[in-house]
JSON list of C-alpha atoms in Angstrom, two decimals:
[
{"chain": "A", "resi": 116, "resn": "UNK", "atom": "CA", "xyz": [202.05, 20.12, 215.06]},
{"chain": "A", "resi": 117, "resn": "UNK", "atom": "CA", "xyz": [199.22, 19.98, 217.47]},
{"chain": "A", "resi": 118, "resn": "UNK", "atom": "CA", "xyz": [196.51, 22.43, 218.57]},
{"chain": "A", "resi": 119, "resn": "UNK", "atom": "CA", "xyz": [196.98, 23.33, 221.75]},
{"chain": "A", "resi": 120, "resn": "UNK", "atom": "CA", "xyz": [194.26, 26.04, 223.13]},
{"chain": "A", "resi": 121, "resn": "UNK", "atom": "CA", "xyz": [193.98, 28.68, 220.75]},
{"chain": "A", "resi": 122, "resn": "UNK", "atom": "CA", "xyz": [198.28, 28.43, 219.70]},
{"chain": "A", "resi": 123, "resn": "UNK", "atom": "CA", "xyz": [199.56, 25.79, 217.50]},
{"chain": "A", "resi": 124, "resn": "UNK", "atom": "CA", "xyz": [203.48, 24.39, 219.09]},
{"chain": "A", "resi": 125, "resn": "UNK", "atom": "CA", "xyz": [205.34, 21.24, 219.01]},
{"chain": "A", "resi": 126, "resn": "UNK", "atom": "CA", "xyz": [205.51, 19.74, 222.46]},
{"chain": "A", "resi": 127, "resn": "UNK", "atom": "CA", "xyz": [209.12, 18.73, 222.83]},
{"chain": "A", "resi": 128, "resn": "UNK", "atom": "CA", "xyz": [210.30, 16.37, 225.86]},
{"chain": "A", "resi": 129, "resn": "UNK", "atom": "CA", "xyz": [208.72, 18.12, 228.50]},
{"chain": "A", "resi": 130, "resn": "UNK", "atom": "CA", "xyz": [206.54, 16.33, 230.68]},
{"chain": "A", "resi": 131, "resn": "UNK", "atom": "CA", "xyz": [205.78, 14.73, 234.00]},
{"chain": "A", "resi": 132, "resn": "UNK", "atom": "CA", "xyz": [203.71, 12.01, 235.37]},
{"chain": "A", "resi": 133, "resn": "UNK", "atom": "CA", "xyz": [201.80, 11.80, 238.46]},
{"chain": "A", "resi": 134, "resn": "UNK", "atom": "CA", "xyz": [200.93, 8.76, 239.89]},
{"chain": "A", "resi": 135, "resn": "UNK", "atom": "CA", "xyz": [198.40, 8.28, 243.22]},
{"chain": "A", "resi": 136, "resn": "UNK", "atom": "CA", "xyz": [196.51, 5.91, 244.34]},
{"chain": "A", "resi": 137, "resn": "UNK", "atom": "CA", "xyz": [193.02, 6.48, 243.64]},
{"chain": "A", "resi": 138, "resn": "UNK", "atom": "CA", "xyz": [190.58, 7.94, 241.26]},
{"chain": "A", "resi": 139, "resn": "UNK", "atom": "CA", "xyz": [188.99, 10.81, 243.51]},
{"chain": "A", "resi": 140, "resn": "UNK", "atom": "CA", "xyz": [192.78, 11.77, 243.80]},
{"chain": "A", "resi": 141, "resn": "UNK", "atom": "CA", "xyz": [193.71, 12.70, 240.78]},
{"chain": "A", "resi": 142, "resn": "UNK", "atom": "CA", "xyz": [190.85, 15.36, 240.61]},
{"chain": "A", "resi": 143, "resn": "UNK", "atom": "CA", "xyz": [191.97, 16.84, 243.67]},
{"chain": "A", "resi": 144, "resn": "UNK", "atom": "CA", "xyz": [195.29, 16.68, 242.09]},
{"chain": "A", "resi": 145, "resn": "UNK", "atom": "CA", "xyz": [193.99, 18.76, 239.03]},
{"chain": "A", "resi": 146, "resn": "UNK", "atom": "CA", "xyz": [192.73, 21.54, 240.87]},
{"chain": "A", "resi": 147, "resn": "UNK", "atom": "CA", "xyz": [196.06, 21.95, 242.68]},
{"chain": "A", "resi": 148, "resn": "UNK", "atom": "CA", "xyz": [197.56, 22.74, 239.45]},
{"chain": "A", "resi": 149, "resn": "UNK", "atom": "CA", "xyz": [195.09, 25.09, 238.56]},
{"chain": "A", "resi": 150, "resn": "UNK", "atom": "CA", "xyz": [195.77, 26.90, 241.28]},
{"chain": "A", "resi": 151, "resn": "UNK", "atom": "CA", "xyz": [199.71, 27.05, 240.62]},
{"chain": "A", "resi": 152, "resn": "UNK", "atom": "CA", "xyz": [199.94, 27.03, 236.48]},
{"chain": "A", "resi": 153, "resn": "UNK", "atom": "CA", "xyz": [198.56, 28.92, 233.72]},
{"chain": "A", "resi": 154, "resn": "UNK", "atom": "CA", "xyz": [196.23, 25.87, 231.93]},
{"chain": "A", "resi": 155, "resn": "UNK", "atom": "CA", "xyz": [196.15, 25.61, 228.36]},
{"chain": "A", "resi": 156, "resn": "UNK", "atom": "CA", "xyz": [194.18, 22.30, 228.01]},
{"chain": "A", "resi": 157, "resn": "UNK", "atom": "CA", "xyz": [192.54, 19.72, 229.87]},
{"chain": "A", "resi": 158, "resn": "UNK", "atom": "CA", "xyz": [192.16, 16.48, 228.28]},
{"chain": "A", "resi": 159, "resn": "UNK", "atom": "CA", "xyz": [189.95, 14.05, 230.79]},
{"chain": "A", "resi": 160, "resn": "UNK", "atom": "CA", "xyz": [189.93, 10.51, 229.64]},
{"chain": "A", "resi": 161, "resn": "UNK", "atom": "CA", "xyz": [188.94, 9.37, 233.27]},
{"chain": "A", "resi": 162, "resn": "UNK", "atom": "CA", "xyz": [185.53, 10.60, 232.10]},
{"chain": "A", "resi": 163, "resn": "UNK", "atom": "CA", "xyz": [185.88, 10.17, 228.48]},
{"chain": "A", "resi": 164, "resn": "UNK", "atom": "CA", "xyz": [187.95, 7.00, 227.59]},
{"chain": "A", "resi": 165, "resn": "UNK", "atom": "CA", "xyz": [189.41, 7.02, 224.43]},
{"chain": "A", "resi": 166, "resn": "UNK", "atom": "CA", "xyz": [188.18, 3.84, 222.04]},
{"chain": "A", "resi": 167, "resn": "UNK", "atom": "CA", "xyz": [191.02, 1.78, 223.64]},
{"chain": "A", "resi": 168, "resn": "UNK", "atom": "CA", "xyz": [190.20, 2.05, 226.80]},
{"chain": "A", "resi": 169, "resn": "UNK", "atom": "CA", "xyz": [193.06, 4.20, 228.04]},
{"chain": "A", "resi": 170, "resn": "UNK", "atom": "CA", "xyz": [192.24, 6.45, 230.71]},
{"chain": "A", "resi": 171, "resn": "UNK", "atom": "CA", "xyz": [194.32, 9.63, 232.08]},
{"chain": "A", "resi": 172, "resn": "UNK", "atom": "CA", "xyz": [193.76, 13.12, 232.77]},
{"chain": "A", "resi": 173, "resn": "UNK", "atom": "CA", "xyz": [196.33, 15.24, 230.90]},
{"chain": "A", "resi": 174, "resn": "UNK", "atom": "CA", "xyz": [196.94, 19.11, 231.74]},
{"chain": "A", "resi": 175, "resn": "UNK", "atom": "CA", "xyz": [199.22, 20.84, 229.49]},
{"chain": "A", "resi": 176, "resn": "UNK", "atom": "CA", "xyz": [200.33, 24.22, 231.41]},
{"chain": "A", "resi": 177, "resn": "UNK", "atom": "CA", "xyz": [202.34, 26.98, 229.97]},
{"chain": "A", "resi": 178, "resn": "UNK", "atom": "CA", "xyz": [205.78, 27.76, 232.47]},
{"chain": "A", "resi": 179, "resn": "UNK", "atom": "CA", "xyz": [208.21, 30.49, 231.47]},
{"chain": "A", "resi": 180, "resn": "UNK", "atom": "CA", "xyz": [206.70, 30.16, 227.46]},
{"chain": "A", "resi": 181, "resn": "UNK", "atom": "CA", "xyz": [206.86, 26.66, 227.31]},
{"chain": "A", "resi": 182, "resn": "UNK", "atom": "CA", "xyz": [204.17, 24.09, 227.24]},
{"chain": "A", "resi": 183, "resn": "UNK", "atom": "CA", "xyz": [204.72, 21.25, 229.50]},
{"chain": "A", "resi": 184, "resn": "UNK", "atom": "CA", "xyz": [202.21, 18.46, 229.57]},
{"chain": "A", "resi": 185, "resn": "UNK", "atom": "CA", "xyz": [201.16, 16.87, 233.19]},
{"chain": "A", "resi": 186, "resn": "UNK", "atom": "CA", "xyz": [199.74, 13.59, 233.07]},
{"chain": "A", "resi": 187, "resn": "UNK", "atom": "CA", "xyz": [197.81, 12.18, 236.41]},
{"chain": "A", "resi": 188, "resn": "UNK", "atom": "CA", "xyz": [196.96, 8.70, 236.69]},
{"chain": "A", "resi": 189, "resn": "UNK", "atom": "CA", "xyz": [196.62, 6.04, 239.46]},
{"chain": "A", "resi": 190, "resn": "UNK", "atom": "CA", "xyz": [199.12, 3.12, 239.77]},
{"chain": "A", "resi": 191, "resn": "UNK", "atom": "CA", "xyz": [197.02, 1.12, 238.13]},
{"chain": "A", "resi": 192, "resn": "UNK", "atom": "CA", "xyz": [195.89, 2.91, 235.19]},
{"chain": "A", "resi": 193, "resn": "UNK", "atom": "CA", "xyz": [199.43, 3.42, 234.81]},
{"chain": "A", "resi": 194, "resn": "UNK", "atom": "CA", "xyz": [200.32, 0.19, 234.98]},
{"chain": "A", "resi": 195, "resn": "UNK", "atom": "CA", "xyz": [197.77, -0.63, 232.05]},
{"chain": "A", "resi": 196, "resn": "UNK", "atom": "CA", "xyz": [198.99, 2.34, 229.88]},
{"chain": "A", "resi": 197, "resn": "UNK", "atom": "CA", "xyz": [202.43, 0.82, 230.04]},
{"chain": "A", "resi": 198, "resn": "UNK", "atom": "CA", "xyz": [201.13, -2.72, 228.93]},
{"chain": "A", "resi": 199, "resn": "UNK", "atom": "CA", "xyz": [199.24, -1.39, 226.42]},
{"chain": "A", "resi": 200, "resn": "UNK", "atom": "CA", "xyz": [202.09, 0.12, 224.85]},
{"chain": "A", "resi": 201, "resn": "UNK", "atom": "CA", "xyz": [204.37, -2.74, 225.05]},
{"chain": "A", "resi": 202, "resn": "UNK", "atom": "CA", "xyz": [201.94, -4.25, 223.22]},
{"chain": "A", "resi": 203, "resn": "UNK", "atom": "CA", "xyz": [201.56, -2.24, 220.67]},
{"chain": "A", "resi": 204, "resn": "UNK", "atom": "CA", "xyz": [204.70, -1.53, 219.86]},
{"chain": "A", "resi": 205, "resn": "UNK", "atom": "CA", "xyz": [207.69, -3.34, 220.82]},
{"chain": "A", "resi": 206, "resn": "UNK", "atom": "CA", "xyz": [205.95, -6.72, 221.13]},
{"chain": "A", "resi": 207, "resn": "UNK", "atom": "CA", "xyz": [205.46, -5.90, 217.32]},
{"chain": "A", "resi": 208, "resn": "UNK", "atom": "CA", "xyz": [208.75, -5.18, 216.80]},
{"chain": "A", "resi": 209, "resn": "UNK", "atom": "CA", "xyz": [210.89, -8.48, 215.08]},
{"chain": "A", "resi": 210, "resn": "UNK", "atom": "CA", "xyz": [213.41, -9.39, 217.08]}
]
């Protein structure tokens, strides 16, 4: 389980990704959904890379009692998130 605001819940499948093209975007992008969705959490790793070096700005909003996590990136953050992960774990993998 993770902590999510002040509730604990499992976040099942639901989620969406929204690429753009630039950096100042995705900000601009962020306070659209404020202004349409009930925010739970903000997670900003544009600011605040994690130790990796990945970088995304995750909302998780709360529609109709579920939590549904939007993740905003630019094509080419997005492009390195998916790299990263194919190296870490199905390059890994024996095949």
């Amino acid at each position: 389980m993770k902590k999510i605001g002040d509730e604990y819940s499992l976040l099942h499948d639901t989620g969406v990704r929204i690429i753009c093209s630039f950096v100042d975007k995705i900000y601009e992008i962020k306070d659209w959904i404020h202004s349409c969705f009930k925010v739970v959490e903000v997670r900003d790793n544009l600011s605040y890379p994690k130790l990796s070096g990945y970088r995304s700005l995750h909302v998780i909003i709360k529609v109709d009692g579920c939590l549904v996590e939007i993740q905003v990136r630019t094509i080419a953050l997005d492009f390195w998130a998916i790299l990263k992960f194919i190296i870490r774990n199905i390059l890994k993998m024996k095949i």
